[in-house]
Tab-separated table of C-alpha atoms in Angstrom:
chain	number	residue	atom	x	y	z
A	529	UNK	CA	-9.803	-28.084	-2.538
A	530	UNK	CA	-11.813	-28.500	-5.719
A	531	UNK	CA	-14.683	-29.935	-3.666
A	532	UNK	CA	-14.670	-26.849	-1.460
A	533	UNK	CA	-14.747	-24.597	-4.516
A	534	UNK	CA	-17.568	-26.632	-6.068
A	535	UNK	CA	-19.552	-26.361	-2.824
A	536	UNK	CA	-18.987	-22.621	-2.835
A	537	UNK	CA	-20.187	-22.351	-6.440
A	538	UNK	CA	-23.302	-24.358	-5.644
A	539	UNK	CA	-24.314	-21.816	-2.997
A	540	UNK	CA	-25.162	-19.323	-5.782
A	541	UNK	CA	-24.770	-16.421	-3.367
A	542	UNK	CA	-24.978	-13.838	-6.147
A	543	UNK	CA	-28.272	-15.221	-7.432
A	544	UNK	CA	-29.692	-15.386	-3.921
A	545	UNK	CA	-28.696	-11.774	-3.305
A	546	UNK	CA	-30.342	-10.660	-6.550
A	547	UNK	CA	-33.457	-12.649	-5.718
A	548	UNK	CA	-33.856	-11.115	-2.255
A	549	UNK	CA	-36.516	-8.388	-1.842
A	550	UNK	CA	-35.182	-4.855	-2.266
A	551	UNK	CA	-35.958	-3.767	1.354
A	552	UNK	CA	-33.978	-6.770	2.628
A	553	UNK	CA	-30.988	-5.859	0.490
A	554	UNK	CA	-31.105	-2.218	1.657
A	555	UNK	CA	-31.376	-3.318	5.279
A	556	UNK	CA	-28.398	-5.639	4.892
A	557	UNK	CA	-26.344	-2.852	3.285
A	558	UNK	CA	-27.252	-0.412	6.059
A	559	UNK	CA	-26.211	-2.940	8.706
A	560	UNK	CA	-22.878	-3.506	6.965
A	561	UNK	CA	-22.228	0.252	6.713
A	562	UNK	CA	-23.216	0.794	10.362
A	563	UNK	CA	-20.885	-2.019	11.442
A	564	UNK	CA	-18.069	-0.508	9.384
A	565	UNK	CA	-18.470	2.855	11.160
A	566	UNK	CA	-18.553	1.057	14.529
A	567	UNK	CA	-15.368	-0.939	13.908
A	568	UNK	CA	-12.920	1.429	15.724
A	569	UNK	CA	-14.819	0.765	18.990
A	570	UNK	CA	-15.199	-2.998	18.536
A	571	UNK	CA	-14.432	-4.517	21.939
A	572	UNK	CA	-17.013	-7.327	22.173
A	573	UNK	CA	-15.534	-10.808	22.478
A	574	UNK	CA	-14.905	-12.898	20.462
A	575	UNK	CA	-15.117	-10.298	17.656
A	576	UNK	CA	-12.513	-8.112	19.379
A	577	UNK	CA	-9.841	-10.670	18.418
A	578	UNK	CA	-9.753	-9.127	14.957
A	579	UNK	CA	-8.187	-5.989	16.468
A	580	UNK	CA	-4.509	-5.384	15.724
A	581	UNK	CA	-3.657	-3.743	19.050
A	582	UNK	CA	-4.249	-6.714	21.381
A	583	UNK	CA	-0.506	-7.276	21.841
A	584	UNK	CA	1.889	-4.624	23.106
A	585	UNK	CA	3.737	-4.738	19.775
A	586	UNK	CA	0.560	-4.467	17.710
A	587	UNK	CA	-0.437	-1.581	15.465
A	588	UNK	CA	-3.006	1.039	16.379
A	589	UNK	CA	-6.378	-0.427	15.374
A	590	UNK	CA	-7.935	2.786	14.026
A	591	UNK	CA	-4.796	3.627	12.004
A	592	UNK	CA	-4.875	0.158	10.418
A	593	UNK	CA	-8.541	0.635	9.549
A	594	UNK	CA	-7.719	3.980	7.938
A	595	UNK	CA	-4.934	2.433	5.831
A	596	UNK	CA	-7.242	-0.427	4.802
A	597	UNK	CA	-9.863	2.043	3.559
A	598	UNK	CA	-7.285	4.186	1.720
A	599	UNK	CA	-5.989	1.084	-0.076
A	600	UNK	CA	-9.592	0.117	-0.838
A	601	UNK	CA	-9.982	3.462	-2.643
A	602	UNK	CA	-6.800	2.652	-4.560
A	603	UNK	CA	-8.150	-0.820	-5.410
A	604	UNK	CA	-11.427	0.603	-6.730
A	605	UNK	CA	-9.489	3.007	-8.964
A	606	UNK	CA	-7.108	0.336	-10.203
A	607	UNK	CA	-10.034	-2.007	-10.800
A	608	UNK	CA	-11.354	0.494	-13.339
A	609	UNK	CA	-8.039	0.355	-15.216
A	610	UNK	CA	-7.214	-3.348	-14.921
A	611	UNK	CA	-10.512	-5.050	-14.155
A	612	UNK	CA	-12.882	-3.159	-16.434
A	613	UNK	CA	-10.700	-1.776	-19.228
A	614	UNK	CA	-8.121	-4.596	-19.179
A	615	UNK	CA	-5.063	-2.287	-19.031
A	616	UNK	CA	-2.146	-3.591	-16.979
A	617	UNK	CA	-0.884	-0.594	-14.984
A	618	UNK	CA	2.222	-1.328	-12.884
A	619	UNK	CA	2.944	2.299	-12.029
A	620	UNK	CA	-0.239	3.191	-10.180
A	621	UNK	CA	1.772	4.290	-7.163
A	622	UNK	CA	2.804	7.306	-9.258
A	623	UNK	CA	-0.740	8.722	-9.137
A	624	UNK	CA	-0.943	7.892	-5.439
A	625	UNK	CA	2.277	9.869	-4.893
A	626	UNK	CA	1.024	12.780	-6.994
A	627	UNK	CA	-2.070	13.088	-4.794
A	628	UNK	CA	0.028	13.127	-1.633
A	629	UNK	CA	2.568	15.597	-3.032
A	630	UNK	CA	-0.159	17.867	-4.402
A	631	UNK	CA	-1.535	18.664	-0.967
A	632	UNK	CA	1.964	18.853	0.512
A	633	UNK	CA	3.322	21.235	-2.131
A	634	UNK	CA	0.419	23.683	-1.988
A	635	UNK	CA	-0.959	23.182	1.527
A	636	UNK	CA	2.156	23.118	3.693
A	637	UNK	CA	3.682	26.459	4.869
A	638	UNK	CA	7.112	24.764	4.778
A	639	UNK	CA	6.793	23.691	1.139
A	640	UNK	CA	9.248	25.420	-1.241
A	641	UNK	CA	6.333	26.151	-3.586
A	642	UNK	CA	4.325	27.898	-0.859
A	643	UNK	CA	7.401	29.771	0.398
A	644	UNK	CA	7.992	31.013	-3.144
A	645	UNK	CA	4.377	32.210	-3.380
A	646	UNK	CA	4.677	33.923	0.025
A	647	UNK	CA	7.753	35.867	-1.114
A	648	UNK	CA	6.335	36.759	-4.509
A	649	UNK	CA	2.932	38.040	-3.341
A	650	UNK	CA	3.858	39.235	0.157
A	651	UNK	CA	1.776	36.681	2.073
A	652	UNK	CA	2.461	35.953	5.756
A	653	UNK	CA	4.787	33.124	6.808
A	654	UNK	CA	1.838	30.985	7.915
A	655	UNK	CA	-0.103	31.335	4.646
A	656	UNK	CA	-0.777	28.242	2.536
A	657	UNK	CA	-3.489	26.982	0.228
A	658	UNK	CA	-6.478	25.757	2.338
A	659	UNK	CA	-7.199	22.050	2.542
A	660	UNK	CA	-10.493	22.396	0.639
A	661	UNK	CA	-8.697	24.073	-2.260
A	662	UNK	CA	-6.012	21.381	-2.283
A	663	UNK	CA	-8.609	18.701	-3.125
A	664	UNK	CA	-9.381	19.954	-6.660
A	665	UNK	CA	-5.656	20.658	-7.153
A	666	UNK	CA	-4.768	17.055	-6.304
A	667	UNK	CA	-7.575	15.695	-8.478
A	668	UNK	CA	-6.564	17.900	-11.422
A	669	UNK	CA	-2.860	17.033	-11.141
A	670	UNK	CA	-3.589	13.294	-11.008
A	671	UNK	CA	-6.109	13.474	-13.831
A	672	UNK	CA	-3.779	15.498	-16.068
A	673	UNK	CA	-0.929	13.081	-15.291
A	674	UNK	CA	-3.174	10.177	-16.265
A	675	UNK	CA	-4.068	11.825	-19.564
A	676	UNK	CA	-0.455	12.789	-20.312
A	677	UNK	CA	0.725	9.252	-19.567
A	678	UNK	CA	-2.128	7.560	-21.367
A	679	UNK	CA	-2.235	9.667	-24.536
A	680	UNK	CA	1.079	8.457	-26.005
A	681	UNK	CA	1.156	4.994	-24.390
A	682	UNK	CA	-2.353	3.543	-24.643
A	683	UNK	CA	-1.715	2.446	-28.209
A	684	UNK	CA	0.559	-0.169	-26.633
A	685	UNK	CA	-0.857	-3.437	-25.357
A	686	UNK	CA	-0.066	-6.063	-22.758
A	687	UNK	CA	3.496	-6.268	-21.502
A	688	UNK	CA	4.649	-3.144	-23.351
A	689	UNK	CA	2.062	-0.984	-21.592
A	690	UNK	CA	2.972	-2.559	-18.245
A	691	UNK	CA	6.656	-1.684	-18.711
A	692	UNK	CA	5.890	1.931	-19.625
A	693	UNK	CA	3.589	2.451	-16.645
A	694	UNK	CA	6.148	0.810	-14.366
A	695	UNK	CA	8.646	3.419	-15.499
A	696	UNK	CA	6.144	6.217	-14.816
A	697	UNK	CA	5.795	5.182	-11.168
A	698	UNK	CA	9.538	5.273	-10.700
A	699	UNK	CA	9.907	8.576	-12.551
A	700	UNK	CA	7.503	10.268	-10.131
A	701	UNK	CA	9.356	8.947	-7.072
A	702	UNK	CA	12.841	9.731	-8.383
A	703	UNK	CA	11.762	13.197	-9.505
A	704	UNK	CA	10.326	13.905	-6.051
A	705	UNK	CA	13.585	12.775	-4.472
A	706	UNK	CA	15.860	14.864	-6.696
A	707	UNK	CA	13.904	18.132	-7.073
A	708	UNK	CA	15.188	19.689	-3.870
A	709	UNK	CA	13.988	23.192	-4.811
A	710	UNK	CA	10.415	21.982	-5.265
A	711	UNK	CA	9.821	18.923	-3.072
A	712	UNK	CA	12.582	19.261	-0.444
A	713	UNK	CA	14.108	16.097	-1.900
A	714	UNK	CA	14.657	13.117	0.365
A	715	UNK	CA	13.883	15.221	3.454
A	716	UNK	CA	10.245	15.454	2.390
A	717	UNK	CA	7.621	18.038	3.329
A	718	UNK	CA	6.164	18.484	6.809
A	719	UNK	CA	3.122	20.423	8.082
A	720	UNK	CA	0.814	18.908	5.469
A	721	UNK	CA	-2.647	20.393	6.144
A	722	UNK	CA	-5.541	18.444	7.618
A	723	UNK	CA	-9.289	18.900	7.019
A	724	UNK	CA	-10.844	21.783	8.965
A	725	UNK	CA	-12.907	21.015	12.047
A	726	UNK	CA	-13.680	22.195	15.594
A	727	UNK	CA	-11.081	21.800	18.312
A	728	UNK	CA	-11.774	19.005	20.814
A	729	UNK	CA	-9.838	18.928	24.123
A	730	UNK	CA	-7.493	21.587	22.808
A	731	UNK	CA	-6.577	19.556	19.726
A	732	UNK	CA	-7.610	19.873	16.097
A	733	UNK	CA	-10.508	17.573	15.202
A	734	UNK	CA	-8.311	15.736	12.685
A	735	UNK	CA	-5.062	15.040	14.495
A	736	UNK	CA	-2.480	12.276	14.635
A	737	UNK	CA	-3.876	10.780	17.864
A	738	UNK	CA	-7.577	10.279	17.097
A	739	UNK	CA	-7.142	8.083	14.032
A	740	UNK	CA	-10.759	6.892	14.075
A	741	UNK	CA	-11.852	10.303	12.729
A	742	UNK	CA	-9.593	9.832	9.743
A	743	UNK	CA	-11.054	6.369	9.269
A	744	UNK	CA	-14.622	7.700	9.252
A	745	UNK	CA	-13.652	10.412	6.757
A	746	UNK	CA	-11.958	7.910	4.413
A	747	UNK	CA	-14.847	5.465	4.790
A	748	UNK	CA	-17.335	8.160	3.755
A	749	UNK	CA	-15.224	8.952	0.687
A	750	UNK	CA	-14.987	5.228	-0.142
A	751	UNK	CA	-18.769	4.715	0.036
A	752	UNK	CA	-19.300	7.669	-2.303
A	753	UNK	CA	-16.686	6.320	-4.730
A	754	UNK	CA	-18.211	2.821	-4.717
A	755	UNK	CA	-21.623	4.298	-5.551
A	756	UNK	CA	-20.190	6.316	-8.457
A	757	UNK	CA	-18.063	3.413	-9.716
A	758	UNK	CA	-21.061	1.067	-9.773
A	759	UNK	CA	-23.059	3.636	-11.736
A	760	UNK	CA	-20.148	4.040	-14.143
A	761	UNK	CA	-19.726	0.280	-14.584
A	762	UNK	CA	-23.317	-0.104	-15.790
A	763	UNK	CA	-23.202	2.951	-18.049
A	764	UNK	CA	-22.355	3.105	-21.759
A	765	UNK	CA	-18.745	3.823	-20.816
A	766	UNK	CA	-18.588	0.737	-18.599
A	767	UNK	CA	-19.972	-1.486	-21.346
A	768	UNK	CA	-17.410	-0.043	-23.763
A	769	UNK	CA	-14.610	-0.904	-21.289
A	770	UNK	CA	-15.831	-4.496	-21.058
A	771	UNK	CA	-15.958	-4.782	-24.844
A	772	UNK	CA	-12.390	-3.478	-25.115
A	773	UNK	CA	-11.198	-5.840	-22.406
A	774	UNK	CA	-12.705	-8.880	-24.093
A	775	UNK	CA	-11.492	-8.127	-27.621
A	776	UNK	CA	-10.255	-4.688	-28.581
A	777	UNK	CA	-10.245	-5.425	-32.318
A	778	UNK	CA	-13.804	-6.756	-32.261
A	779	UNK	CA	-14.898	-3.750	-30.211
A	780	UNK	CA	-13.348	-1.412	-32.793
A	781	UNK	CA	-15.219	-3.209	-35.580
A	782	UNK	CA	-18.463	-2.671	-33.644
A	783	UNK	CA	-17.780	1.071	-33.476
A	784	UNK	CA	-16.294	1.378	-29.971
A	785	UNK	CA	-13.651	4.129	-29.871
A	786	UNK	CA	-11.015	2.110	-28.049
A	787	UNK	CA	-8.435	4.832	-27.486
A	788	UNK	CA	-10.956	7.338	-26.124
A	789	UNK	CA	-12.488	4.933	-23.636
A	790	UNK	CA	-9.101	3.604	-22.518
A	791	UNK	CA	-8.021	7.187	-21.886
A	792	UNK	CA	-11.188	7.677	-19.817
A	793	UNK	CA	-10.291	4.635	-17.737
A	794	UNK	CA	-6.741	5.862	-17.195
A	795	UNK	CA	-7.897	9.362	-16.199
A	796	UNK	CA	-10.584	8.098	-13.796
A	797	UNK	CA	-8.231	5.552	-12.244
A	798	UNK	CA	-5.539	8.212	-11.826
A	799	UNK	CA	-8.020	10.561	-10.152
A	800	UNK	CA	-9.023	7.963	-7.570
A	801	UNK	CA	-5.368	7.113	-6.935
A	802	UNK	CA	-4.616	10.802	-6.373
A	803	UNK	CA	-7.542	11.149	-3.988
A	804	UNK	CA	-6.280	8.200	-1.939
A	805	UNK	CA	-2.805	9.748	-1.865
A	806	UNK	CA	-4.252	13.051	-0.659
A	807	UNK	CA	-5.944	11.333	2.294
A	808	UNK	CA	-2.769	9.410	3.101
A	809	UNK	CA	-0.534	12.499	2.979
A	810	UNK	CA	-2.928	14.586	5.049
A	811	UNK	CA	-3.263	11.904	7.731
A	812	UNK	CA	0.518	11.434	7.940
A	813	UNK	CA	1.093	15.233	7.830
A	814	UNK	CA	4.401	14.364	6.229
A	815	UNK	CA	5.257	13.298	2.684
A	816	UNK	CA	8.577	11.863	1.500
A	817	UNK	CA	9.535	9.888	-1.637
A	818	UNK	CA	10.410	6.581	0.042
A	819	UNK	CA	6.740	6.115	0.948
A	820	UNK	CA	6.003	5.466	-2.721
A	821	UNK	CA	8.341	2.636	-3.678
A	822	UNK	CA	7.620	0.456	-6.681
A	823	UNK	CA	6.736	-2.501	-4.424
A	824	UNK	CA	3.611	-0.608	-3.451
A	825	UNK	CA	2.492	-0.689	-7.087
A	826	UNK	CA	2.846	-4.476	-7.169
A	827	UNK	CA	0.857	-4.707	-3.948
A	828	UNK	CA	-1.946	-2.625	-5.478
A	829	UNK	CA	-2.100	-4.905	-8.523
A	830	UNK	CA	-2.091	-7.991	-6.279
A	831	UNK	CA	-5.085	-6.594	-4.353
A	832	UNK	CA	-7.153	-6.415	-7.527
A	833	UNK	CA	-5.985	-9.738	-8.985
A	834	UNK	CA	-6.354	-11.765	-5.771
A	835	UNK	CA	-9.666	-10.170	-4.826
A	836	UNK	CA	-11.237	-10.545	-8.237
A	837	UNK	CA	-10.386	-8.412	-11.238
A	838	UNK	CA	-13.465	-6.703	-12.676
A	839	UNK	CA	-15.513	-6.869	-9.483
A	840	UNK	CA	-15.486	-3.877	-7.125
A	841	UNK	CA	-16.304	-6.014	-4.105
A	842	UNK	CA	-13.540	-8.451	-5.008
A	843	UNK	CA	-11.031	-5.591	-5.234
A	844	UNK	CA	-12.234	-4.342	-1.831
A	845	UNK	CA	-11.752	-7.811	-0.349
A	846	UNK	CA	-8.256	-8.079	-1.836
A	847	UNK	CA	-7.300	-4.672	-0.413
A	848	UNK	CA	-8.627	-5.682	2.989
A	849	UNK	CA	-6.802	-9.009	3.106
A	850	UNK	CA	-3.431	-7.714	1.883
A	851	UNK	CA	-3.497	-4.722	4.230
A	852	UNK	CA	-5.116	-6.147	7.347
A	853	UNK	CA	-3.529	-9.613	7.614
A	854	UNK	CA	0.138	-8.406	7.704
A	855	UNK	CA	-0.802	-5.994	10.504
A	856	UNK	CA	-2.844	-8.571	12.445
A	857	UNK	CA	-0.017	-11.113	12.413
A	858	UNK	CA	2.968	-8.826	12.907
A	859	UNK	CA	4.624	-11.446	15.125
A	860	UNK	CA	5.240	-13.457	11.952
A	861	UNK	CA	6.779	-10.519	10.137
A	862	UNK	CA	9.833	-12.567	9.081
A	863	UNK	CA	7.553	-15.053	7.321
A	864	UNK	CA	5.519	-12.382	5.564
A	865	UNK	CA	7.188	-12.611	2.094
A	866	UNK	CA	6.969	-16.421	2.168
A	867	UNK	CA	3.291	-16.410	3.183
A	868	UNK	CA	2.528	-13.751	0.585
A	869	UNK	CA	4.175	-15.832	-2.165
A	870	UNK	CA	2.387	-19.035	-1.131
A	871	UNK	CA	-0.956	-17.219	-1.053
A	872	UNK	CA	-0.387	-15.787	-4.525
A	873	UNK	CA	0.534	-19.176	-5.995
A	874	UNK	CA	-2.418	-20.874	-4.294
A	875	UNK	CA	-4.873	-18.292	-5.610
A	876	UNK	CA	-3.469	-18.522	-9.130
A	877	UNK	CA	-3.780	-22.334	-9.101
A	878	UNK	CA	-7.122	-22.823	-7.372
A	879	UNK	CA	-8.851	-19.513	-7.997
A	880	UNK	CA	-7.291	-17.775	-11.060
A	881	UNK	CA	-10.320	-15.525	-11.512
A	882	UNK	CA	-9.810	-14.157	-7.967
A	883	UNK	CA	-11.579	-14.793	-4.670
A	884	UNK	CA	-14.712	-12.848	-5.618
A	885	UNK	CA	-14.695	-12.446	-9.404
A	886	UNK	CA	-17.350	-10.732	-11.460
A	887	UNK	CA	-19.910	-13.162	-12.839
A	888	UNK	CA	-18.817	-12.428	-16.381
A	889	UNK	CA	-15.182	-13.234	-15.567
A	890	UNK	CA	-16.203	-16.343	-13.644
A	891	UNK	CA	-18.162	-17.615	-16.655
A	892	UNK	CA	-15.195	-16.880	-18.932
A	893	UNK	CA	-12.843	-18.917	-16.733
A	894	UNK	CA	-15.419	-21.702	-16.470
A	895	UNK	CA	-15.748	-21.869	-20.261
A	896	UNK	CA	-11.980	-21.972	-20.655
A	897	UNK	CA	-11.741	-24.750	-18.076
A	898	UNK	CA	-14.305	-26.840	-19.933
A	899	UNK	CA	-12.522	-26.201	-23.239
A	900	UNK	CA	-9.218	-27.314	-21.715
A	901	UNK	CA	-10.796	-30.473	-20.291
A	902	UNK	CA	-12.393	-31.315	-23.650
A	903	UNK	CA	-9.106	-30.742	-25.448
A	904	UNK	CA	-7.287	-32.980	-22.973
A	905	UNK	CA	-9.937	-35.703	-23.404
A	906	UNK	CA	-9.552	-35.587	-27.207
A	907	UNK	CA	-5.828	-36.148	-26.879
């Protein structure tokens, strides 16, 4: 295994990519993006074997692609919090749930909140907040929740912060389940609005049957988010996050306002989580509390850690693997927890920095490995 890893390191793929001419890199990126948009119609053998609907018991291919992209958005947001700022957030599913409930509460005619507004202002029974207006509402609610959670808790570090955020995720779910007058409790909210669009064959453009349209919408949002996240990573804020992650005390001595930048990371991560939840809730057209169990938070963290904490592309790879593989091999569903555990242990032993780590993190782990070997030799 170590020989395989050494061979992989010797390829220097990152250096080769950086050394390639700019037109070549743009052409490669355009081909990747074009292939991603084409994926729902992939039927060319042998590539079609990656589809999840080959067997009669398989999952709808376009729906799986949509879920993969939504979880990729989540992974990019969580990578800001964990990978860049070094804050262990175990309650990220809370922001994801807030995004989904935001559009359900204000966009569904059957929501208790909308019904209350209809009665108070004399609106018709079919009135609800339009989908376009629900987007800023979901973003604001997630962002405010991130600030409210982060303001009193970001002075904590390590395990203490993880425990507090874990509690936040559960508080959101339990509150949604018990506030019957606001969220309909365990019954959930139906008629969640979808994006506007022309009718095709007598159906709304975004409907529950044509899942590839939802995939293309989510993919477009993901590409935009990746572009913004990369710009943010290389900005002054991104460099401050890296300094805090490496050594918060040293960063404070150098004049980095640790609390302010950690709060930025929490707010931005929460916003992206809420946006992913909005897409999920709108696609499902139904939101209920059991869709946001605490296990989902652990899965989100595993995506970032296994893929490569601190590297956007690593987080994307982790989200893809942990979402796609269970759907592709549904016939082994009983072995899924065992395989998941073995994969986690194997990655932690042979690849602790993740499958595709950032170069900075890879160098850090390499230095630590050399230090450990030297210490062992001295003994």
